Short mmCIF file of C-alpha atoms in Angstrom, two decimals:
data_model
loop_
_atom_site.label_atom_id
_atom_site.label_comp_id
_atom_site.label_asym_id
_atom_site.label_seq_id
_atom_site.Cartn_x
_atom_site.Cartn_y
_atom_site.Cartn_z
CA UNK Z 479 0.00 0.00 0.00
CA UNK Z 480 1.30 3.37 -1.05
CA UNK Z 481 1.67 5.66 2.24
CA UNK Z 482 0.93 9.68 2.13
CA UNK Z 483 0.78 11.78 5.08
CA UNK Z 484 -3.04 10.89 5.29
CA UNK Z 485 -2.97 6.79 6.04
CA UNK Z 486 0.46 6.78 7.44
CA UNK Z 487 -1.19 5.96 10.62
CA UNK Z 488 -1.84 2.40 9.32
CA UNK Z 489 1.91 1.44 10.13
CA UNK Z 490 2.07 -0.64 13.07
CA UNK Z 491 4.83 1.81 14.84
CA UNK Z 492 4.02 0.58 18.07
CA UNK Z 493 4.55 -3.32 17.53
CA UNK Z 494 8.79 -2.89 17.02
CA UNK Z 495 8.94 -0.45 19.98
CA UNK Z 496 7.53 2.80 18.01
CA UNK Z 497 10.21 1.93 14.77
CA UNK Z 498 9.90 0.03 12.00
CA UNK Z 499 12.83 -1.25 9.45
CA UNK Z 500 12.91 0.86 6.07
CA UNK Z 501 14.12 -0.53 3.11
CA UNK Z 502 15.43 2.00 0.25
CA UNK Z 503 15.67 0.79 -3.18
CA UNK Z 504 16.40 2.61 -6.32
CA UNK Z 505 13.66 3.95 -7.97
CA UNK Z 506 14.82 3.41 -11.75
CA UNK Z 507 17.33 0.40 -11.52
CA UNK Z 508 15.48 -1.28 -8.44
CA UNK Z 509 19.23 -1.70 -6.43
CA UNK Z 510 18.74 -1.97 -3.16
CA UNK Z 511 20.70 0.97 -1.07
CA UNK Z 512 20.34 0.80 2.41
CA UNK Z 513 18.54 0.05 5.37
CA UNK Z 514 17.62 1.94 8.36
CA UNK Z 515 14.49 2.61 10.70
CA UNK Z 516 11.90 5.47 10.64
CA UNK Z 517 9.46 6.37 13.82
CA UNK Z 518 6.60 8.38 12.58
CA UNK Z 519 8.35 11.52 13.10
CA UNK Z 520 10.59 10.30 10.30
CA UNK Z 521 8.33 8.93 8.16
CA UNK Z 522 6.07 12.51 8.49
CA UNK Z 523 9.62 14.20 7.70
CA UNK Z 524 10.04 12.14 4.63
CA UNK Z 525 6.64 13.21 3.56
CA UNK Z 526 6.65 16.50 3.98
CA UNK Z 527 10.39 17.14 2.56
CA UNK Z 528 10.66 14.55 0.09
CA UNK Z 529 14.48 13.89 1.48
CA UNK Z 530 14.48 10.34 3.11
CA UNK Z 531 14.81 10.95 6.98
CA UNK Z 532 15.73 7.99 9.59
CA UNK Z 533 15.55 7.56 13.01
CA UNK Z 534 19.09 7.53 14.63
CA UNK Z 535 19.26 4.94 16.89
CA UNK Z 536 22.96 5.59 18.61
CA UNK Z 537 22.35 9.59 17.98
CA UNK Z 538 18.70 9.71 19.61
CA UNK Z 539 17.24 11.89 16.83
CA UNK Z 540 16.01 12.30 13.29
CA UNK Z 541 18.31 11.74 10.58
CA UNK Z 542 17.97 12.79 7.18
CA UNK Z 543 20.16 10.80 5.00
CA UNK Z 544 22.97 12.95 3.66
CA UNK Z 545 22.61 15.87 6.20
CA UNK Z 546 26.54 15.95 6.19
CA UNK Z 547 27.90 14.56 2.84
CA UNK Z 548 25.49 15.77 1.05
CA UNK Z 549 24.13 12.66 -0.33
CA UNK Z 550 20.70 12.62 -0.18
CA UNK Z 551 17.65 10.42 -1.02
CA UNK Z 552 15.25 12.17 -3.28
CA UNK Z 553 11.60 10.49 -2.20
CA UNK Z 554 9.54 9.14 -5.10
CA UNK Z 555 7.33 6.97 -2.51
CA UNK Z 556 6.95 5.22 0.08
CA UNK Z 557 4.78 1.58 0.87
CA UNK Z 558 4.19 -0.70 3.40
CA UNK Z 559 3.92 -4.33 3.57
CA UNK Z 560 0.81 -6.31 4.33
CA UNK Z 561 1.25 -6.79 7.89
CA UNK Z 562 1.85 -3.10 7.89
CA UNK Z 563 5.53 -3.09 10.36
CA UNK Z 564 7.97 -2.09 7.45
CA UNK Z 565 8.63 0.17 4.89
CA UNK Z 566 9.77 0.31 1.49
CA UNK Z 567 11.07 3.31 0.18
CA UNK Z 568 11.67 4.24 -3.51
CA UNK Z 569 14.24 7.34 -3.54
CA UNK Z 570 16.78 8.77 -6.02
CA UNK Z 571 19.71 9.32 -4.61
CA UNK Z 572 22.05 11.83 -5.00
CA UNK Z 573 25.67 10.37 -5.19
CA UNK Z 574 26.55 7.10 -3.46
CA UNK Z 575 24.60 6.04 -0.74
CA UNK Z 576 26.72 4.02 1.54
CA UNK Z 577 29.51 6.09 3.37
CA UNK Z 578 32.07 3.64 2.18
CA UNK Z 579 31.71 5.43 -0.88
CA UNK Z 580 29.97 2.96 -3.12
CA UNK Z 581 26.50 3.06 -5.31
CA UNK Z 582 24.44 0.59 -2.15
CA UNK Z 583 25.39 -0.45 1.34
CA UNK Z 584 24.61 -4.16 0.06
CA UNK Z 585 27.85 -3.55 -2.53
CA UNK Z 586 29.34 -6.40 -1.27
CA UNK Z 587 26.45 -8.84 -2.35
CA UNK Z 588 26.52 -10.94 -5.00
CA UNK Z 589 26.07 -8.90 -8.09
CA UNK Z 590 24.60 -11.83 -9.84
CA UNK Z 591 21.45 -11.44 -7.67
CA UNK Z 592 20.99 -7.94 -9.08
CA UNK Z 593 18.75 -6.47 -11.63
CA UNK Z 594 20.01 -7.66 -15.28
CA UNK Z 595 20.33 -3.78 -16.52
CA UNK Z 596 22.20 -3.28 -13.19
CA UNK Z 597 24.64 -5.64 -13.76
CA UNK Z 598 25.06 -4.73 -16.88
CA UNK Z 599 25.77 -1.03 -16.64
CA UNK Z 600 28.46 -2.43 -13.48
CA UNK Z 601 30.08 -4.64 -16.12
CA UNK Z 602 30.10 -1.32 -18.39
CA UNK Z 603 31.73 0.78 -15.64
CA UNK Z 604 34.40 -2.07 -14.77
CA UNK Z 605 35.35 -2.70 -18.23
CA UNK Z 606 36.52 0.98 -18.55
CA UNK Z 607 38.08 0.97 -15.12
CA UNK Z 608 40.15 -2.28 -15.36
CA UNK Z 609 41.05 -1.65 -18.65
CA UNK Z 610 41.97 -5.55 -20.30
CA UNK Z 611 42.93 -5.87 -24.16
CA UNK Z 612 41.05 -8.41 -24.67
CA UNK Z 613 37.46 -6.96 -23.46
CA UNK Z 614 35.52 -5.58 -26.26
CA UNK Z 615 33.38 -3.66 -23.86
CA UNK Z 616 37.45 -2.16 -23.48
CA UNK Z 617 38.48 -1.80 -27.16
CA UNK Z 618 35.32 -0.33 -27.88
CA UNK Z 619 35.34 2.48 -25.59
CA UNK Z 620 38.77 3.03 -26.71
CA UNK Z 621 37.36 3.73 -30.21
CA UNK Z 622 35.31 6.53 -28.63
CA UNK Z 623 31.55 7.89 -28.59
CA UNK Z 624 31.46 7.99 -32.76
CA UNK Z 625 31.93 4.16 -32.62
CA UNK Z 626 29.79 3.11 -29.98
CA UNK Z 627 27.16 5.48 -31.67
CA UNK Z 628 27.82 3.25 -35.20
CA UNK Z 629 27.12 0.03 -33.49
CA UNK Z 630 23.93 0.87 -31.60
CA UNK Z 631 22.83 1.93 -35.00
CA UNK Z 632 23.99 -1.02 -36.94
CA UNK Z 633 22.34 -2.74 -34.20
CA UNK Z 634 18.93 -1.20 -34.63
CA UNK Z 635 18.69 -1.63 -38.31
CA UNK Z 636 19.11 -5.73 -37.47
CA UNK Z 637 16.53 -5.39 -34.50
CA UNK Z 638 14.28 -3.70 -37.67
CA UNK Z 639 14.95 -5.99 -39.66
CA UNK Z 640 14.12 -9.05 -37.86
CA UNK Z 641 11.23 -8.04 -36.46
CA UNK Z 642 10.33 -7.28 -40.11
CA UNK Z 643 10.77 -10.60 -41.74
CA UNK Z 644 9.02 -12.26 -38.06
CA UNK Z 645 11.81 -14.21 -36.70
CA UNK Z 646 11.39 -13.91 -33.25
CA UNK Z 647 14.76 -15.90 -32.21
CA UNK Z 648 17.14 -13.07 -33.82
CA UNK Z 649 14.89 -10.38 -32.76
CA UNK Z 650 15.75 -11.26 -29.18
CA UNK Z 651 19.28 -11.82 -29.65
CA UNK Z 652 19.59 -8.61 -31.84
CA UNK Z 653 17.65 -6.76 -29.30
CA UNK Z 654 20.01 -7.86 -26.22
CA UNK Z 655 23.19 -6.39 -28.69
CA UNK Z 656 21.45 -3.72 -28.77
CA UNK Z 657 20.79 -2.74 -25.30
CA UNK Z 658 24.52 -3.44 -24.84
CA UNK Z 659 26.10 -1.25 -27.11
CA UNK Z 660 23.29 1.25 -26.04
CA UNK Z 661 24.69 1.03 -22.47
CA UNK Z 662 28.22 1.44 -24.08
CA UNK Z 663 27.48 4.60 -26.07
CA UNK Z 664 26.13 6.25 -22.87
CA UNK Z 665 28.63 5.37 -20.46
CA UNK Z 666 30.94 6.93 -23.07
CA UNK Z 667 29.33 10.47 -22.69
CA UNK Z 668 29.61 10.09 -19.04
CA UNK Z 669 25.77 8.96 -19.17
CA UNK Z 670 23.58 5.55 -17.66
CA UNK Z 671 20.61 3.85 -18.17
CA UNK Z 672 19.34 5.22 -14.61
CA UNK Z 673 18.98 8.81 -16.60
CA UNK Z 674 17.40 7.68 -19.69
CA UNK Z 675 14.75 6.19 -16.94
CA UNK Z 676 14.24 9.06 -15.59
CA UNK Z 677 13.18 10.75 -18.71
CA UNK Z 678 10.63 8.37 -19.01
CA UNK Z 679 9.74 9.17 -16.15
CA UNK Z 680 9.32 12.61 -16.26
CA UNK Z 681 7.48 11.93 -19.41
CA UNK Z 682 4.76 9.62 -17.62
CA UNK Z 683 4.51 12.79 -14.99
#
């Protein structure tokens, strides 16, 4: 159920000692962040400033994530579950989350386990950053944006053209080269999928 500041009394605050456990998870690529715990005030504080605010438990107090590095949580919603003792939390957040420095606090999970576009703009990233002659995710980005750009349109002519002439098989498999090479044109102009998702979903607004 989606909470606003008009049912948020239907959380069960007072059977986990007035807190409940909030998950955050990306809005766009679905990555979970972080964990923490919101009392009402929190939750109310979340509401009303759309900047994702805990409850501290070894400061005493309310917390808004980011209050100090700067790296919020931009509130898109917030739901409960059907027992109605925990919270999920759909943010955007602005830089990385954990305060080790990386994209979630769960960083050191299995990537495997993460969404298929996730892992795929990581593998992106990694490529470039451990650079390895033989990766063509490597040589390719070493050929620059123009190249990248020639693929993802070579690629969508063959995504055309099977879909054209109904053979579903190659349309899939043309359609997966395609998202790749997409990936790899935008992490070449310092872009990610995340952004293009966010377009969209401006565009739905």
């Amino acid at each position: 159920m989606k909470i606003t500041q008009a049912n948020l009394q239907s959380i069960d605050f007072a059977k986990q000692q007035d807190l409940v456990p909030a998950i955050v998870q990306h809005a766009l690529s679905g990555t979970v962040l972080m964990q923490g715990y919101m009392n009402q005030a929190a939750l109310e504080q979340t509401l009303a400033t759309e900047q994702v605010t805990f409850y501290s438990r070894s400061k005493q107090r309310l917390w808004t994530k980011g209050e100090s590095s700067g790296h919020t949580l931009q509130l898109v919603s917030v739901h409960t579950d059907c027992d109605h003792d925990s919270i999920l939390v759909l943010a955007l957040p602005q830089g990385p989350t954990c305060h080790l420095g990386t994209e979630s606090c769960f960083s050191s999970a299995d990537h495997s386990e993460q969404p298929m576009l996730a892992q795929l703009m990581r593998v992106v990233q990694q490529r470039q950053a451990n650079a390895d002659s033989k990766s063509y995710t490597e040589r390719l980005l070493a050929q620059g944006s123009k190249r990248a750009a020639q693929k993802v349109g070579e690629e969508g002519v063959e995504v055309a053209l099977a879909a054209a002439v109904g053979d579903r098989e190659e349309l899939l498999n043309e359609s997966a080269d395609l998202l790749y090479h997409l990936m790899v044109v935008l992490h070449s102009e310092g872009l990610d999928l995340n952004q293009v998702l966010q377009v969209l979903q401006q565009r739905r607004a």
